[in-house]
Each structure stands twice: as C-alpha cells, then as structure tokens.
C-alpha cells in the first residue's frame, strides 16, 4: 500500500461512537446506539460495527478488505460474490458488494475536515430493485 493511501486510511482508524439523532434513514430506523471500529493491519482494513436497536436488541458485523480498488471473491456470505474497497481521489473510503455485476451494497465513508466526525452513507439494494440510502454520523472516541 502506498504511503498516501495509508495516511488517508489512518484518519479513518479508531473507534467511532454513533450520534443517533444525526442519522437519516430511508429504510428502517436508526440504531439507538452503536460503534464503528476501523483498524489497519498491514494491507488490510478491518471493520467491526456494533449497534443496538430501539428495542435494545444488539447486532454486530465484522468484515475486512484490501483498499486497492480491485474486486475480490467473497466467501463469507452466500448472497455476495465479490467485494471492492477503495479510496477515491477526494479521500472518501468506499466499499462495495456485488452479486455478479449487480451492486448489492455500497458504503461511503467521509471524514470531517477536523477528523473528529465520520459520515457513513450506506446504500442497500431493496426488494424493489432500488438502492436505499441510510446515513449515519459518528464521533471519534
């Protein structure tokens, strides 16, 4: 991984706490609370996301990828064939999941100018065939 990409990714690394009242969901309701943890280990970025819904039910998901813009086979989910992680020229951190050539999920992560806030917009393919966007805001811990 080149130093420029590594420097950009290091800004995303850490533990982020959800600010639920600043979230905007077009599909479902925002979680009551949550954390978003990002770590870099060699060339792979690891994510651990946990949240609690309005009924206090707890959820978590973990995933990892190489942020080089290349699609890689994905075997952890039977609904997903390939995943891609990339840093855009604007410094956004995007991950996408595909089934064949069909885009199932895209998560875009953007940092505030001061690096204290993480804005995550996740687009998920709905049963209606449309992408639905949920936006979350996190504060660095």
mmCIF file of C-alpha atoms in Angstrom:
data_model
loop_
_atom_site.group_PDB
_atom_site.id
_atom_site.type_symbol
_atom_site.label_atom_id
_atom_site.label_comp_id
_atom_site.label_asym_id
_atom_site.label_seq_id
_atom_site.Cartn_x
_atom_site.Cartn_y
_atom_site.Cartn_z
ATOM 1 C CA UNK A 1 0.000 0.000 0.000
ATOM 2 C CA UNK A 2 1.406 3.381 -0.892
ATOM 3 C CA UNK A 3 2.069 5.953 1.827
ATOM 4 C CA UNK A 4 -0.579 8.400 0.590
ATOM 5 C CA UNK A 5 -3.352 5.779 0.825
ATOM 6 C CA UNK A 6 -2.034 4.571 4.191
ATOM 7 C CA UNK A 7 -2.097 8.148 5.543
ATOM 8 C CA UNK A 8 -5.698 8.664 4.366
ATOM 9 C CA UNK A 9 -6.802 5.350 5.889
ATOM 10 C CA UNK A 10 -5.091 6.158 9.205
ATOM 11 C CA UNK A 11 -7.517 9.089 9.580
ATOM 12 C CA UNK A 12 -10.423 6.628 9.458
ATOM 13 C CA UNK A 13 -8.842 4.273 12.001
ATOM 14 C CA UNK A 14 -10.068 4.211 15.573
ATOM 15 C CA UNK A 15 -13.298 3.785 17.462
ATOM 16 C CA UNK A 16 -16.254 5.963 16.500
ATOM 17 C CA UNK A 17 -19.433 6.423 18.549
ATOM 18 C CA UNK A 18 -22.805 6.809 16.817
ATOM 19 C CA UNK A 19 -24.697 10.088 17.203
ATOM 20 C CA UNK A 20 -28.139 8.593 16.661
ATOM 21 C CA UNK A 21 -30.051 11.876 16.473
ATOM 22 C CA UNK A 22 -27.931 12.987 13.491
ATOM 23 C CA UNK A 23 -28.730 9.866 11.434
ATOM 24 C CA UNK A 24 -31.092 9.834 8.462
ATOM 25 C CA UNK A 25 -32.538 6.502 7.332
ATOM 26 C CA UNK A 26 -34.729 5.968 4.264
ATOM 27 C CA UNK A 27 -35.015 2.278 5.133
ATOM 28 C CA UNK A 28 -35.787 1.345 8.740
ATOM 29 C CA UNK A 29 -34.948 3.308 11.875
ATOM 30 C CA UNK A 30 -31.525 4.481 13.039
ATOM 31 C CA UNK A 31 -29.968 2.479 15.868
ATOM 32 C CA UNK A 32 -30.330 3.743 19.433
ATOM 33 C CA UNK A 33 -26.558 3.445 19.898
ATOM 34 C CA UNK A 34 -23.534 1.984 18.151
ATOM 35 C CA UNK A 35 -19.813 1.954 17.486
ATOM 36 C CA UNK A 36 -17.797 1.737 14.290
ATOM 37 C CA UNK A 37 -14.233 0.497 14.697
ATOM 38 C CA UNK A 38 -11.686 0.627 11.867
ATOM 39 C CA UNK A 39 -8.150 -0.789 12.071
ATOM 40 C CA UNK A 40 -5.347 -1.227 9.564
ATOM 41 C CA UNK A 41 -3.284 -4.425 9.713
ATOM 42 C CA UNK A 42 -0.617 -4.477 7.021
ATOM 43 C CA UNK A 43 -2.515 -4.004 3.729
ATOM 44 C CA UNK A 44 -5.950 -4.986 5.046
ATOM 45 C CA UNK A 45 -8.509 -2.734 6.705
ATOM 46 C CA UNK A 46 -10.680 -4.381 9.378
ATOM 47 C CA UNK A 47 -14.138 -3.142 10.363
ATOM 48 C CA UNK A 48 -16.143 -4.040 13.454
ATOM 49 C CA UNK A 49 -19.570 -2.405 13.618
ATOM 50 C CA UNK A 50 -21.928 -2.953 16.537
ATOM 51 C CA UNK A 51 -25.283 -1.360 17.279
ATOM 52 C CA UNK A 52 -28.352 -1.569 19.447
ATOM 53 C CA UNK A 53 -31.820 -1.019 18.010
ATOM 54 C CA UNK A 54 -34.720 0.847 19.636
ATOM 55 C CA UNK A 55 -35.802 -2.403 21.356
ATOM 56 C CA UNK A 56 -32.294 -2.843 22.860
ATOM 57 C CA UNK A 57 -31.510 -5.806 20.591
ATOM 58 C CA UNK A 58 -27.765 -5.970 19.875
ATOM 59 C CA UNK A 59 -26.151 -6.624 16.484
ATOM 60 C CA UNK A 60 -22.626 -6.686 15.112
ATOM 61 C CA UNK A 61 -20.816 -7.300 11.866
ATOM 62 C CA UNK A 62 -17.138 -7.699 11.009
ATOM 63 C CA UNK A 63 -15.509 -7.518 7.592
ATOM 64 C CA UNK A 64 -12.138 -6.702 6.069
ATOM 65 C CA UNK A 65 -10.599 -5.876 2.732
ATOM 66 C CA UNK A 66 -7.654 -4.503 0.807
ATOM 67 C CA UNK A 67 -8.318 -0.869 -0.233
ATOM 68 C CA UNK A 68 -6.822 -1.110 -3.710
ATOM 69 C CA UNK A 69 -9.961 -0.724 -5.875
ATOM 70 C CA UNK A 70 -9.861 -4.353 -7.075
ATOM 71 C CA UNK A 71 -12.827 -6.720 -6.816
ATOM 72 C CA UNK A 72 -12.010 -9.801 -4.743
ATOM 73 C CA UNK A 73 -14.024 -13.014 -4.316
ATOM 74 C CA UNK A 74 -16.036 -13.031 -1.102
ATOM 75 C CA UNK A 75 -16.875 -16.324 0.557
ATOM 76 C CA UNK A 76 -18.307 -15.156 3.910
ATOM 77 C CA UNK A 77 -21.827 -14.524 2.569
ATOM 78 C CA UNK A 78 -23.664 -16.695 0.007
ATOM 79 C CA UNK A 79 -25.507 -13.607 -1.335
ATOM 80 C CA UNK A 80 -22.257 -11.786 -2.231
ATOM 81 C CA UNK A 81 -19.754 -12.886 -4.913
ATOM 82 C CA UNK A 82 -17.189 -10.079 -4.813
ATOM 83 C CA UNK A 83 -16.233 -7.034 -2.745
ATOM 84 C CA UNK A 84 -14.170 -3.963 -3.509
ATOM 85 C CA UNK A 85 -12.565 -1.408 -1.167
ATOM 86 C CA UNK A 86 -11.111 1.856 -2.419
ATOM 87 C CA UNK A 87 -10.024 5.368 -1.526
ATOM 88 C CA UNK A 88 -11.365 7.911 -4.006
ATOM 89 C CA UNK A 89 -9.403 10.901 -5.278
ATOM 90 C CA UNK A 90 -11.492 13.042 -2.870
ATOM 91 C CA UNK A 91 -10.345 10.881 0.069
ATOM 92 C CA UNK A 92 -13.623 9.001 0.590
ATOM 93 C CA UNK A 93 -13.376 5.371 1.709
ATOM 94 C CA UNK A 94 -15.836 3.247 -0.261
ATOM 95 C CA UNK A 95 -16.670 -0.433 -0.045
ATOM 96 C CA UNK A 96 -18.981 -2.229 -2.435
ATOM 97 C CA UNK A 97 -20.501 -5.702 -2.520
ATOM 98 C CA UNK A 98 -21.706 -7.424 -5.694
ATOM 99 C CA UNK A 99 -23.632 -10.493 -6.790
ATOM 100 C CA UNK A 100 -22.412 -10.987 -10.331
ATOM 101 C CA UNK A 101 -22.458 -7.467 -11.794
ATOM 102 C CA UNK A 102 -25.344 -6.364 -9.580
ATOM 103 C CA UNK A 103 -24.413 -3.803 -6.911
ATOM 104 C CA UNK A 104 -25.952 -5.000 -3.621
ATOM 105 C CA UNK A 105 -24.395 -2.640 -1.114
ATOM 106 C CA UNK A 106 -22.191 0.433 -1.146
ATOM 107 C CA UNK A 107 -20.838 2.156 1.938
ATOM 108 C CA UNK A 108 -19.188 5.536 1.582
ATOM 109 C CA UNK A 109 -17.179 6.918 4.498
ATOM 110 C CA UNK A 110 -16.164 10.571 4.705
ATOM 111 C CA UNK A 111 -14.248 12.365 7.463
ATOM 112 C CA UNK A 112 -14.994 15.877 8.677
ATOM 113 C CA UNK A 113 -12.260 18.424 7.955
ATOM 114 C CA UNK A 114 -11.011 18.238 11.547
ATOM 115 C CA UNK A 115 -11.102 14.398 11.541
ATOM 116 C CA UNK A 116 -13.440 14.251 14.550
ATOM 117 C CA UNK A 117 -16.548 13.015 12.736
ATOM 118 C CA UNK A 118 -17.170 10.083 10.426
ATOM 119 C CA UNK A 119 -20.089 10.248 7.999
ATOM 120 C CA UNK A 120 -21.235 6.891 6.653
ATOM 121 C CA UNK A 121 -23.786 6.555 3.869
ATOM 122 C CA UNK A 122 -24.829 3.004 3.136
ATOM 123 C CA UNK A 123 -26.858 2.189 0.050
ATOM 124 C CA UNK A 124 -28.561 -1.205 0.061
ATOM 125 C CA UNK A 125 -30.441 -2.851 -2.782
ATOM 126 C CA UNK A 126 -34.058 -3.241 -1.721
ATOM 127 C CA UNK A 127 -36.570 -5.887 -2.777
ATOM 128 C CA UNK A 128 -37.982 -3.217 -5.115
ATOM 129 C CA UNK A 129 -34.703 -3.241 -7.083
ATOM 130 C CA UNK A 130 -33.788 0.284 -5.940
ATOM 131 C CA UNK A 131 -30.858 1.400 -3.805
ATOM 132 C CA UNK A 132 -31.997 2.846 -0.455
ATOM 133 C CA UNK A 133 -29.630 5.118 1.492
ATOM 134 C CA UNK A 134 -29.101 5.313 5.233
ATOM 135 C CA UNK A 135 -26.742 7.964 6.600
ATOM 136 C CA UNK A 136 -25.061 7.798 9.997
ATOM 137 C CA UNK A 137 -22.806 10.190 11.894
ATOM 138 C CA UNK A 138 -20.103 9.068 14.342
ATOM 139 C CA UNK A 139 -17.784 10.986 16.689
ATOM 140 C CA UNK A 140 -14.206 9.843 17.231
ATOM 141 C CA UNK A 141 -13.544 8.408 20.690
#
